[in-house]
Coordinates of N, CA and C and ligand atoms in Angstrom, one line a residue:
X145 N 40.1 -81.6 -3.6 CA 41.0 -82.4 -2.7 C 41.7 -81.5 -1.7
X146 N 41.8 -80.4 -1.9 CA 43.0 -79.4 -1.1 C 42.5 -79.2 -0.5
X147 N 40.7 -78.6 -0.4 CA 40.0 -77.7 0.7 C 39.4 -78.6 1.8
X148 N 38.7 -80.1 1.5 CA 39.0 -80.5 3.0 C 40.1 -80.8 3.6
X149 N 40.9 -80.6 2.6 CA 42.1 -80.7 3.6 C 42.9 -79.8 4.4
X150 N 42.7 -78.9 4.0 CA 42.7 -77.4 4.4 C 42.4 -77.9 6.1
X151 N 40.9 -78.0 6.0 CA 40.0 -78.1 7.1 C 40.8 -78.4 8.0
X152 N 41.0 -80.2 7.6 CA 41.5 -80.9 8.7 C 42.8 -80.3 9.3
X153 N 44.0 -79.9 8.4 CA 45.1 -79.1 8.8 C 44.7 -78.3 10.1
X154 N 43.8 -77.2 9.4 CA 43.5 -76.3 10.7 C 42.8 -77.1 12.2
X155 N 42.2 -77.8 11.9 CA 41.5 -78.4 13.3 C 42.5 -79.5 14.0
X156 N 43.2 -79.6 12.8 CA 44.6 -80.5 14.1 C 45.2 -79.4 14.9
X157 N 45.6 -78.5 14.2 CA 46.2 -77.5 14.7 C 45.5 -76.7 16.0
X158 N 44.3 -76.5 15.5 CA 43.5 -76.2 17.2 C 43.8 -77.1 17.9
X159 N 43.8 -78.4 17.8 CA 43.5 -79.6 18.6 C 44.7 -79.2 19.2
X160 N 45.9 -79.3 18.9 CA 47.1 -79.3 19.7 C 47.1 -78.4 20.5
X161 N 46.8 -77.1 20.2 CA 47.3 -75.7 20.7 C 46.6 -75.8 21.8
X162 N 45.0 -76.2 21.9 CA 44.5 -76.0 22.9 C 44.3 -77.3 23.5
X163 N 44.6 -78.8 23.2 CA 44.5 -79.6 24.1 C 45.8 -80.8 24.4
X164 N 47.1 -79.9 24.1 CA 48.3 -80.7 24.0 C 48.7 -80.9 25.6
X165 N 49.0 -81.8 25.8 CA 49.4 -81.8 27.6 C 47.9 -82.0 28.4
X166 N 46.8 -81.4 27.7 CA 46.0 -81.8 28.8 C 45.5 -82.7 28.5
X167 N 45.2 -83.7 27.8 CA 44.3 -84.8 27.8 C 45.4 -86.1 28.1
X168 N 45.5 -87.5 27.9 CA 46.4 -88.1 28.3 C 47.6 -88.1 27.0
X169 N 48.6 -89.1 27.5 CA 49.6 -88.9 26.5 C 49.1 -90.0 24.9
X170 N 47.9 -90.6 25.5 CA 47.9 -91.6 24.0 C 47.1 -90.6 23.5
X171 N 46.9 -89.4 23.5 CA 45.9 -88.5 22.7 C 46.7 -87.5 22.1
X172 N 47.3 -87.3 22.9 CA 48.7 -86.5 22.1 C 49.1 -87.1 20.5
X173 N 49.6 -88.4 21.6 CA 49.9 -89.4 20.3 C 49.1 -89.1 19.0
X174 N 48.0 -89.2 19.3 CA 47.1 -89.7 18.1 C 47.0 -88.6 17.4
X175 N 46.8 -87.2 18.1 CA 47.1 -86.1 17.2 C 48.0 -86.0 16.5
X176 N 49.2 -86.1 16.8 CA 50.5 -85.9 15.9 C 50.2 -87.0 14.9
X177 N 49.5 -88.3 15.1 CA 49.7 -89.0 14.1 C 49.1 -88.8 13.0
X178 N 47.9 -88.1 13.5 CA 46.6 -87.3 12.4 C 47.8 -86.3 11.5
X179 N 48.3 -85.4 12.3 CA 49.0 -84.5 11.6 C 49.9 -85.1 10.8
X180 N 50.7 -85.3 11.2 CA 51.7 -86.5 10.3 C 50.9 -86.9 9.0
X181 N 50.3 -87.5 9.1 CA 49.6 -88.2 8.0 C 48.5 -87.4 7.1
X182 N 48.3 -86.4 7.7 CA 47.6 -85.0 6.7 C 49.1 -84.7 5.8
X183 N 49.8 -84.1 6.7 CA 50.8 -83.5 5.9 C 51.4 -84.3 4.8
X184 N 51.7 -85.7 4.7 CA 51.8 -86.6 3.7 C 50.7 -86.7 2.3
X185 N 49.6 -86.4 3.0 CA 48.5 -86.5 2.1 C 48.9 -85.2 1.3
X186 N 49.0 -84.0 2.0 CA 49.0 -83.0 1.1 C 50.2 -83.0 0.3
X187 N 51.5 -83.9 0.9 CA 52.3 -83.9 -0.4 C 52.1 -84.9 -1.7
X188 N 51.5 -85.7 -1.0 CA 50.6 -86.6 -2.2 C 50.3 -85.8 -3.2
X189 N 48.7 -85.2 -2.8 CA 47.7 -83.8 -3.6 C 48.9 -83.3 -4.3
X190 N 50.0 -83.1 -3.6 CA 51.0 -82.1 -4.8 C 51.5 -82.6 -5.6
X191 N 52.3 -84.3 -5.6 CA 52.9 -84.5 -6.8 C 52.3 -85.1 -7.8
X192 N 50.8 -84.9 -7.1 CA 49.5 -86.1 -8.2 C 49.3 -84.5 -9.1
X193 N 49.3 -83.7 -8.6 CA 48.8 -82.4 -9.5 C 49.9 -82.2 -10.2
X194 N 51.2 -82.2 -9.9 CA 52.3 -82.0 -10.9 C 52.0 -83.0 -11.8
X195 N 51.9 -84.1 -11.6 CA 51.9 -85.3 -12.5 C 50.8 -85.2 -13.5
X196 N 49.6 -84.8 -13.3 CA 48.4 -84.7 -14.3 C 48.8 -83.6 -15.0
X197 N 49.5 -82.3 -14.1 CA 49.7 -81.0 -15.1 C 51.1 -81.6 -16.8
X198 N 51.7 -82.6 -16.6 CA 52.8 -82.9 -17.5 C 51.7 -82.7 -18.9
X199 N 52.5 -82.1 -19.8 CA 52.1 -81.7 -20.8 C 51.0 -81.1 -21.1
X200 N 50.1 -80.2 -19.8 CA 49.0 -79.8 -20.3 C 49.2 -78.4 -20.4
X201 N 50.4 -77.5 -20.4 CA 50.8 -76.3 -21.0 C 50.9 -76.7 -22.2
X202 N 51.8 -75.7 -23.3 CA 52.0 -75.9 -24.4 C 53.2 -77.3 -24.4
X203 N 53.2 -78.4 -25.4 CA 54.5 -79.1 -25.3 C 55.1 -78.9 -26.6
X204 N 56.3 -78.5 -26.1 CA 57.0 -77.7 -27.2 C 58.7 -78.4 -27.0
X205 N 58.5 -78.8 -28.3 CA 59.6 -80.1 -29.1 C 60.5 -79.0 -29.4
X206 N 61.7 -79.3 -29.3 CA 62.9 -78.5 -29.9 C 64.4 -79.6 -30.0
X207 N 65.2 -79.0 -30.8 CA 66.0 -80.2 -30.7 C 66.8 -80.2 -29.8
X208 N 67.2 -81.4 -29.1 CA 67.8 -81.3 -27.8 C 69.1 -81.9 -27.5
X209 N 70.2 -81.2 -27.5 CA 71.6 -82.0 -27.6 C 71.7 -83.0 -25.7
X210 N 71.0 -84.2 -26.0 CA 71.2 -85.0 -24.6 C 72.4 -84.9 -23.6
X211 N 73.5 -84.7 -24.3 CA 75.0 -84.7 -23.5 C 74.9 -83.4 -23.0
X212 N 74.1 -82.2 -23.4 CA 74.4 -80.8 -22.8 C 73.5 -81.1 -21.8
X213 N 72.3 -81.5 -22.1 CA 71.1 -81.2 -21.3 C 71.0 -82.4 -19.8
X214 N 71.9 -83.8 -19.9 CA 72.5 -84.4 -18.9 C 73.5 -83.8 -18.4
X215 N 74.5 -82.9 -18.5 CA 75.2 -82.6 -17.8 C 74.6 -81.1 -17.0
X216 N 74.0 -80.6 -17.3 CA 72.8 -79.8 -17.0 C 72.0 -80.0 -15.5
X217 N 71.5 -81.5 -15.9 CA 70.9 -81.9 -14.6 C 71.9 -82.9 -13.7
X218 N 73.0 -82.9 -14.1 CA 74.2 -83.6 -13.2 C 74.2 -82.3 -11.9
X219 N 74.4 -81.0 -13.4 CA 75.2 -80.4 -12.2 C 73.9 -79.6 -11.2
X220 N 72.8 -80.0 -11.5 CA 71.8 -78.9 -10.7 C 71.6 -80.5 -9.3
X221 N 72.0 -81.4 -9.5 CA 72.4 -82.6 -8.5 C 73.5 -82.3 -7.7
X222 N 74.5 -81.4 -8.0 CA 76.1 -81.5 -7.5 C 76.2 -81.9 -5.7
X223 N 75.0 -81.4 -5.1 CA 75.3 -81.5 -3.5 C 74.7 -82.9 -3.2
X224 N 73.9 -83.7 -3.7 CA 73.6 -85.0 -3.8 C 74.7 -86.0 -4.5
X225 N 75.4 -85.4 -5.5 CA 76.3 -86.6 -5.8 C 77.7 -86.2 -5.0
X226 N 78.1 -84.8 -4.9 CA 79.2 -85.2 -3.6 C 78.8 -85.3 -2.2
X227 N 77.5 -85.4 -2.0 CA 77.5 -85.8 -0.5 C 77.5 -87.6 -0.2
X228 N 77.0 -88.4 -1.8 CA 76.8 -89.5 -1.8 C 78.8 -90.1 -2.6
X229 N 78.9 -89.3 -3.2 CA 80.2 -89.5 -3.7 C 80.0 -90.2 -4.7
X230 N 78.8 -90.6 -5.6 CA 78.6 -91.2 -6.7 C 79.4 -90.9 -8.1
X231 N 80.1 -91.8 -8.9 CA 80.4 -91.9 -9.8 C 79.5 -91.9 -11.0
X232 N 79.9 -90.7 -11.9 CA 78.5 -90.9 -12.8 C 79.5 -91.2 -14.2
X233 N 79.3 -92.1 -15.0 CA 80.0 -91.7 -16.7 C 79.0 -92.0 -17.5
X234 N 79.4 -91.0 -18.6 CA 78.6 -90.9 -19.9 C 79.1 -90.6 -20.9
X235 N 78.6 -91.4 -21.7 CA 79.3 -91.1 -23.4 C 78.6 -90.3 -23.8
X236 N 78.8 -89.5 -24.8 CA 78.1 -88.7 -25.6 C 77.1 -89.1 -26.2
X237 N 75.7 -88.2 -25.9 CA 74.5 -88.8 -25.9 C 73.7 -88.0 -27.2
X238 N 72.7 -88.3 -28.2 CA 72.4 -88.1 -29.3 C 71.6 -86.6 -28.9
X239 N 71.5 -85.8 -30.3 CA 70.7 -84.6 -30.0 C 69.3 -85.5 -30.7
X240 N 68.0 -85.0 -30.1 CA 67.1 -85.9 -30.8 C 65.7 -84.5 -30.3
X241 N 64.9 -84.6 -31.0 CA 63.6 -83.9 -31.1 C 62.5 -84.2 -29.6
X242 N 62.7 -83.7 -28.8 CA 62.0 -83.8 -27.4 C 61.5 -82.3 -26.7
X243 N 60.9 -82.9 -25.5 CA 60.5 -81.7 -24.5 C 61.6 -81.7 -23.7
X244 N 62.2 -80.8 -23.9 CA 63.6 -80.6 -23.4 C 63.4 -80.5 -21.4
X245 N 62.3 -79.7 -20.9 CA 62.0 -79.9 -19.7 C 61.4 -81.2 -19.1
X246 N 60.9 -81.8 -19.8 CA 60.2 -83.1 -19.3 C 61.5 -84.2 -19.7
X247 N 62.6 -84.4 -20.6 CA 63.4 -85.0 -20.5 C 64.4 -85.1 -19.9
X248 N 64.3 -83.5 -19.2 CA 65.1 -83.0 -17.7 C 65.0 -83.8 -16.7
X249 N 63.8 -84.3 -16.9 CA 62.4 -84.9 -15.4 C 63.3 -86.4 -15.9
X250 N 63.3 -86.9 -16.5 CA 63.4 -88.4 -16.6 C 64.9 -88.9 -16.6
X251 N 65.5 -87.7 -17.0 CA 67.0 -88.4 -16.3 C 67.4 -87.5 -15.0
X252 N 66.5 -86.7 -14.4 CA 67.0 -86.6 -12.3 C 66.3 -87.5 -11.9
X253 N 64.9 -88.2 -12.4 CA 64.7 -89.1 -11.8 C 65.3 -90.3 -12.0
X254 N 65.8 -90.3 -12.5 CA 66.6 -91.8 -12.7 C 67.8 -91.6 -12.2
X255 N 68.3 -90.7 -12.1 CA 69.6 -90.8 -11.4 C 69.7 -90.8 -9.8
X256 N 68.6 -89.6 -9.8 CA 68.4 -89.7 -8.0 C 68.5 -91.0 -7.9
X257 N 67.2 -91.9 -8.3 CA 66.8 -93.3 -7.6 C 68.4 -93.7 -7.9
X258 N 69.0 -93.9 -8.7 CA 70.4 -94.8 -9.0 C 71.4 -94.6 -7.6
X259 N 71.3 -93.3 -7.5 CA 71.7 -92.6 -6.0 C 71.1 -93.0 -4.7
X260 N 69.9 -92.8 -4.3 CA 69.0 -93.2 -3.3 C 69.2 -94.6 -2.9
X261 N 69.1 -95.4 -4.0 CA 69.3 -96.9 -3.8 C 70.5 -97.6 -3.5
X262 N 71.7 -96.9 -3.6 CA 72.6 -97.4 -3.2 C 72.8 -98.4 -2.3
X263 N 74.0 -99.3 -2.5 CA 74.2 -100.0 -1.3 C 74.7 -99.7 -0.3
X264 N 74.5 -100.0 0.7 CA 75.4 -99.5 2.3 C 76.9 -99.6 1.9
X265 N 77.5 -99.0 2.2 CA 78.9 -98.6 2.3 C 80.2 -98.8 0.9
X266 N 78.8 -98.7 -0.4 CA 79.1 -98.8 -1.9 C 79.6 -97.8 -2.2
X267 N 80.0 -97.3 -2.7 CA 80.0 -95.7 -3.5 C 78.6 -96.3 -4.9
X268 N 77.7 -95.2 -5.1 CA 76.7 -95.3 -6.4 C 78.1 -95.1 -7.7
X269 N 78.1 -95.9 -8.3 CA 78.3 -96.1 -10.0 C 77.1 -96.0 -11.1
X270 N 77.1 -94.9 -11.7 CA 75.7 -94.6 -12.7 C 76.9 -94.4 -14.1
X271 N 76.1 -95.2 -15.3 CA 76.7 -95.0 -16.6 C 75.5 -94.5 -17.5
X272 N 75.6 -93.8 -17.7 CA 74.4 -93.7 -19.3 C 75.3 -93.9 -20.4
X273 N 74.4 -94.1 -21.6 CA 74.3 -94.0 -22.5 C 73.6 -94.1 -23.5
X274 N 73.7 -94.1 -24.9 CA 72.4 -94.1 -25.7 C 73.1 -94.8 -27.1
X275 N 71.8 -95.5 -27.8 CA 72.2 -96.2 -28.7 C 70.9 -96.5 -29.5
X276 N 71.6 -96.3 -31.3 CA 70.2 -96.2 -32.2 C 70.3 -97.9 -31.9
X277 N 69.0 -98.1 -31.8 CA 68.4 -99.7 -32.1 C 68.0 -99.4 -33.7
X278 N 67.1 -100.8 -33.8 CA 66.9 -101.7 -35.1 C 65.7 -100.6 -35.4
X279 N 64.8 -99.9 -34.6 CA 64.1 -99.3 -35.1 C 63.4 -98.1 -35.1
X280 N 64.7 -97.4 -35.4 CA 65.4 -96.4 -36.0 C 64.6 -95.2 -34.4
X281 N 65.4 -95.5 -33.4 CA 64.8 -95.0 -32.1 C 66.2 -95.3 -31.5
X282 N 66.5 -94.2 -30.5 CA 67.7 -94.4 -29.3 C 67.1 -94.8 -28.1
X283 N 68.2 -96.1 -27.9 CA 67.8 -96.9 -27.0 C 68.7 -96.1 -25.5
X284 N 68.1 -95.4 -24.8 CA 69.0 -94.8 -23.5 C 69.1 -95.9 -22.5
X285 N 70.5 -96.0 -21.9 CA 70.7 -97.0 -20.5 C 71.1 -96.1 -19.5
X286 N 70.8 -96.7 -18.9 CA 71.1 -95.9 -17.1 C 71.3 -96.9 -16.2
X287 N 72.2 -97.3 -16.1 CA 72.8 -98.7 -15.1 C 73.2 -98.1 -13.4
X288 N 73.4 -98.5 -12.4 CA 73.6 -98.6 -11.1 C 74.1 -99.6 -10.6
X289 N 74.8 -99.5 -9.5 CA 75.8 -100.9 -9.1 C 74.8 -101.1 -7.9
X290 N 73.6 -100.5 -7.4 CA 72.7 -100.4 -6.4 C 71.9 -101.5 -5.8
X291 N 71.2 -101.2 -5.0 CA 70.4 -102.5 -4.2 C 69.5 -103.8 -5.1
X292 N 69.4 -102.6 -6.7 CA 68.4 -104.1 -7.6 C 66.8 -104.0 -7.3
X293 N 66.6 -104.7 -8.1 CA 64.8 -105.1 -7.4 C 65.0 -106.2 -8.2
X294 N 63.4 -106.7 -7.9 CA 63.1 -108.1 -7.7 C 62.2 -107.9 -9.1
X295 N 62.4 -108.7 -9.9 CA 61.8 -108.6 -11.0 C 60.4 -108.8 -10.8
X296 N 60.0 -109.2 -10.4 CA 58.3 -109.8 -9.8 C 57.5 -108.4 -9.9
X297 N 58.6 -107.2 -9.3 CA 57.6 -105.7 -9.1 C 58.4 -105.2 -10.5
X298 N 58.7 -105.7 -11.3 CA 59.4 -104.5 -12.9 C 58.5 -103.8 -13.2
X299 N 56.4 -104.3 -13.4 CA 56.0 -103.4 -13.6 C 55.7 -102.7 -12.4
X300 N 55.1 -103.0 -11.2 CA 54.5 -102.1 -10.0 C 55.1 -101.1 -9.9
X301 N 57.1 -100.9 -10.0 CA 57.0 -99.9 -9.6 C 57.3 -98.6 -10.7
X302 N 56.1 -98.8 -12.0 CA 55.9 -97.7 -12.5 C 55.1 -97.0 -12.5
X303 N 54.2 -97.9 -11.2 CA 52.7 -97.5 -11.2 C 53.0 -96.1 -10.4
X304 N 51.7 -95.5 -9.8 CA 51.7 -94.2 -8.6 C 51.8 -94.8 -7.6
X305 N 52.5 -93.9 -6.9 CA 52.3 -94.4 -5.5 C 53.1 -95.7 -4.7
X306 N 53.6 -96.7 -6.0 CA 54.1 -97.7 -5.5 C 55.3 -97.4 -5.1
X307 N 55.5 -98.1 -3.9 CA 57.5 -98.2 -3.7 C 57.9 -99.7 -3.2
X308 N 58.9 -100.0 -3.1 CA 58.8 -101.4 -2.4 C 60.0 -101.4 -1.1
X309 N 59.6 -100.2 -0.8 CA 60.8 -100.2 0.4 C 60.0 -99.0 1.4
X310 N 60.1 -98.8 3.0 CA 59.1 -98.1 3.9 C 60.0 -96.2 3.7
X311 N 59.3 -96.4 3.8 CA 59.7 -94.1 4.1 C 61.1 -94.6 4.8
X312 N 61.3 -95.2 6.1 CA 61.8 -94.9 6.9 C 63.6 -95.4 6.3
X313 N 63.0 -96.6 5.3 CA 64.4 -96.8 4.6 C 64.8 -96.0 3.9
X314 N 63.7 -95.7 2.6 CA 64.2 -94.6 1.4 C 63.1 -94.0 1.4
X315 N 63.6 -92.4 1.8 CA 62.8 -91.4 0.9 C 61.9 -91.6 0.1
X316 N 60.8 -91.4 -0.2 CA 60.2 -90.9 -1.6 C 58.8 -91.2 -1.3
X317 N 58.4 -90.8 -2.7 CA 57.1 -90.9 -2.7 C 56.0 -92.0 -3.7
X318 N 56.6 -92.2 -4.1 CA 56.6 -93.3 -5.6 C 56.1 -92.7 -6.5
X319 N 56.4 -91.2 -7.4 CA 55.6 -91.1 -8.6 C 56.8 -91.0 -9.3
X320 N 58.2 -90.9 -9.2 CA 59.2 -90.7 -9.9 C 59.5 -92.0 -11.3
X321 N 59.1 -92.7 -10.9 CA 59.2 -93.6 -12.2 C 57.7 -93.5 -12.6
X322 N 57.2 -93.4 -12.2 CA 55.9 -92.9 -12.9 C 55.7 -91.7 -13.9
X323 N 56.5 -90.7 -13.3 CA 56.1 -89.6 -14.3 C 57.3 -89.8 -15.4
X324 N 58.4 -90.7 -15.1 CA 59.3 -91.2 -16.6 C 58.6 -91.8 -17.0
X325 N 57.2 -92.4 -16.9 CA 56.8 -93.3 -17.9 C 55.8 -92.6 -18.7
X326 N 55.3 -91.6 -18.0 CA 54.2 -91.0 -18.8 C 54.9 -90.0 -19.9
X327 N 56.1 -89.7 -19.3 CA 56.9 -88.9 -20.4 C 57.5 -89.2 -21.3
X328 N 57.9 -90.6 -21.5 CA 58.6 -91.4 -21.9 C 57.5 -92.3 -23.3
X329 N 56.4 -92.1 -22.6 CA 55.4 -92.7 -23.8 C 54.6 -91.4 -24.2
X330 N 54.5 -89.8 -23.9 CA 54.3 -88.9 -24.6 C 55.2 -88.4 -26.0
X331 N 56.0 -89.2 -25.8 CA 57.6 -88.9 -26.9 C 57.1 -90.4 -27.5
X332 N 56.6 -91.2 -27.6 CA 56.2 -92.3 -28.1 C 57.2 -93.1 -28.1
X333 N 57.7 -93.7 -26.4 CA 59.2 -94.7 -26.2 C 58.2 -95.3 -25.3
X334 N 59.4 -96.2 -25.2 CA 58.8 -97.4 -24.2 C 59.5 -97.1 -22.8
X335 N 59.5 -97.7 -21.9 CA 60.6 -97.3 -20.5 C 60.5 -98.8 -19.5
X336 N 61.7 -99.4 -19.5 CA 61.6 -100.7 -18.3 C 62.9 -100.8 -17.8
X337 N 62.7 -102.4 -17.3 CA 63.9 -102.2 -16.1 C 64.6 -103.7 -16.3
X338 N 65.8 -103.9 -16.0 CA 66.4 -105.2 -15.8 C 67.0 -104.8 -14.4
X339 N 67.1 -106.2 -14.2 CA 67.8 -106.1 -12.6 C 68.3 -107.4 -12.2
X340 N 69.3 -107.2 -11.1 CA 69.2 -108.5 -10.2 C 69.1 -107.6 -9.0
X341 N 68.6 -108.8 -7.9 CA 68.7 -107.8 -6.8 C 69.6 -108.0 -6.1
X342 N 70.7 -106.9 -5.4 CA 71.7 -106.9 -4.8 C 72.9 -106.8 -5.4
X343 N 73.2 -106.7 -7.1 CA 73.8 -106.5 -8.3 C 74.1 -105.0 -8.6
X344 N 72.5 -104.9 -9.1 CA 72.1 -103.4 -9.7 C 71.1 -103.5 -10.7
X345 N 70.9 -102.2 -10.9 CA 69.6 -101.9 -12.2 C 70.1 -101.1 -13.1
X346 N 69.5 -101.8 -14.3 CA 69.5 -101.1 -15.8 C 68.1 -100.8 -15.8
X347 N 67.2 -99.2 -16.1 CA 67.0 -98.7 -16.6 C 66.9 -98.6 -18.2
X348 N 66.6 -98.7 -19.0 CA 66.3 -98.7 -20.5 C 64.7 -98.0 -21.1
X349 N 65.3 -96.8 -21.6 CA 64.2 -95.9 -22.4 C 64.0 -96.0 -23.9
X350 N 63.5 -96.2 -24.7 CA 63.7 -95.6 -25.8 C 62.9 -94.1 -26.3
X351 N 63.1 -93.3 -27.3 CA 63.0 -92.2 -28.0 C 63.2 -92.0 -29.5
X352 N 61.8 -92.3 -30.2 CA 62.2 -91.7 -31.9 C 62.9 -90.9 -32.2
X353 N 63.6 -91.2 -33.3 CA 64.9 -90.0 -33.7 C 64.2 -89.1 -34.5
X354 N 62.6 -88.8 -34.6 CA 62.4 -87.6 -35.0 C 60.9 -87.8 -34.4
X355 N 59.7 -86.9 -34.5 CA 58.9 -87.0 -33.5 C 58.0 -85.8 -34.3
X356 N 57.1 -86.9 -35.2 CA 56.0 -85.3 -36.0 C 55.5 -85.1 -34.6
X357 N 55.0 -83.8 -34.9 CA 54.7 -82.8 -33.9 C 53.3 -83.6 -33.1
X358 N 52.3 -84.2 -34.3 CA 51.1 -84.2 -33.7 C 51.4 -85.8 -32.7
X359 N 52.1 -86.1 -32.9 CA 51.8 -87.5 -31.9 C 52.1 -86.8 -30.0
X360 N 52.5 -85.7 -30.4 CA 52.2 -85.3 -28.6 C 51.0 -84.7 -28.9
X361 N 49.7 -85.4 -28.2 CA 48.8 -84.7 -28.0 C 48.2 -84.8 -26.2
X362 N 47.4 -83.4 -26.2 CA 47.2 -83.5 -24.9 C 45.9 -84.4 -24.2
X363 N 46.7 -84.7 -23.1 CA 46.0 -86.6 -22.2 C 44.5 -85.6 -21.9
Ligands
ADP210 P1 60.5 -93.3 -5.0 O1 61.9 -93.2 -5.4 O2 59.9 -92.1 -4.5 O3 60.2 -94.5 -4.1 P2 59.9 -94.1 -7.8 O4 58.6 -94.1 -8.5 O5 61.0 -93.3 -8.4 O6 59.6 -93.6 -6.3 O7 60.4 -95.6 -7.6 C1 59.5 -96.6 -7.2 C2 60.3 -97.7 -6.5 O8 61.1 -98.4 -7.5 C3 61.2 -97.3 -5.4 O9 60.6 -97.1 -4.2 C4 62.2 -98.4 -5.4 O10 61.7 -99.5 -4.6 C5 62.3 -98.9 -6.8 N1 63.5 -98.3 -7.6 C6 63.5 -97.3 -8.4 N2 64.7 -97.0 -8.9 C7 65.5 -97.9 -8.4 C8 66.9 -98.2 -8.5 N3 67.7 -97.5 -9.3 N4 67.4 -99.3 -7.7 C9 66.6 -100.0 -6.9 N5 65.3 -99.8 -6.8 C10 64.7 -98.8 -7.5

């Protein structure tokens, strides 16, 4: 995937150097659009290879105090939540048997989006918390006072790739709820969404409160 792409990179790049200004201006155009749209691709290629590489190192379970390891990724956020001014609260969250780096991944992704989504001239409000359900698993919430979605896409947007809003509104790329879901069912939980739209979204993960070793095996 990377090495034609390589190619094309370079030959845009000649194309400009040597025929920018001279041909007309709808050709210009079209070059930068080529380019534009390479360079997207290759950020594609990159978060699709991050995403296949999840757990194909060693995955190594240790017990994980959640309240230490959320405030952890609060504070590696700090210039995103004071530039957005977001409100975040959280109760004290369970220590439970996980991949302490991949659980890293699933609460900045969820918080970013809680952040990103905001409403125009809202302050973000994000609560977590966690709670044993009926079977015998912590049920995590992550609530937003944010834009919502439309229940119609609850599952699409856990797919790749999907978003339901253009670049030019929000950021991203659409694997962020994707790779919480793949992590989220390597720990053998579930991961979905409630919402209204224009309200906000709850978020809800579950996680076994102990995790034999062999049910992580590699995809
Ligand atoms: P990205 O954030 O890069 O678009 P994600 O996979 O994280 O990709 O999310 C997919 C889509 O789900 C987003 O584009 C957005 O439309 C929707 N979404 C995710 N989180 C939220 C949220 N907290 N509030 C509203 N919409 C959300």
């Amino acid at each position: 995937l990377q090495e034609p792409l390589r190619t094309i990179n370079s030959y845009i790049q000649l194309l400009s150097k040597k025929y920018e200004g001279k041909l007309d201006k709808r050709a210009d155009e079209y070059i930068s659009f080529i380019g534009d749209a390479s360079k997207r691709l290759k950020n594609m290629i990159d978060v699709l290879l991050d995403y296949c590489r999840i757990g194909v190192d060693e995955e190594k379970l240790e017990q994980v105090d959640c309240t230490r390891l959320f405030e952890e990724v609060i504070t590696s956020l700090q210039s995103l939540i004071q530039e957005s001014k977001a409100k975040i609260k959280y109760a004290t969250l369970p220590t439970i048997e996980a991949n302490k780096t991949q659980l890293a991944q699933v609460f900045q992704n969820l918080i970013v989006n809680a952040i990103k989504f905001h409403k125009k001239n809202i302050v973000p409000e994000i609560t977590i918390s966690a709670n044993k359900n009926d079977d015998n698993e912590y049920l995590f919430t992550i609530s937003d006072n944010g834009i919502g979605i439309d229940l119609e896409h609850k599952d699409r947007i856990f797919q790749i790739f999907q978003r339901l809003h253009t670049r030019e509104e929000y950021e991203g790329m659409g694997i962020g709820l994707t790779t919480c879901k793949k992590i989220v069912e390597r720990h053998n939980g579930k991961i979905w969404v409630e919402s209204e739209p224009g309200k906000g979204s709850t978020f809800y993960f579950t996680l076994p409160m102990t995790l034999p070793i062999t049910t992580l095996t590699i995809l």
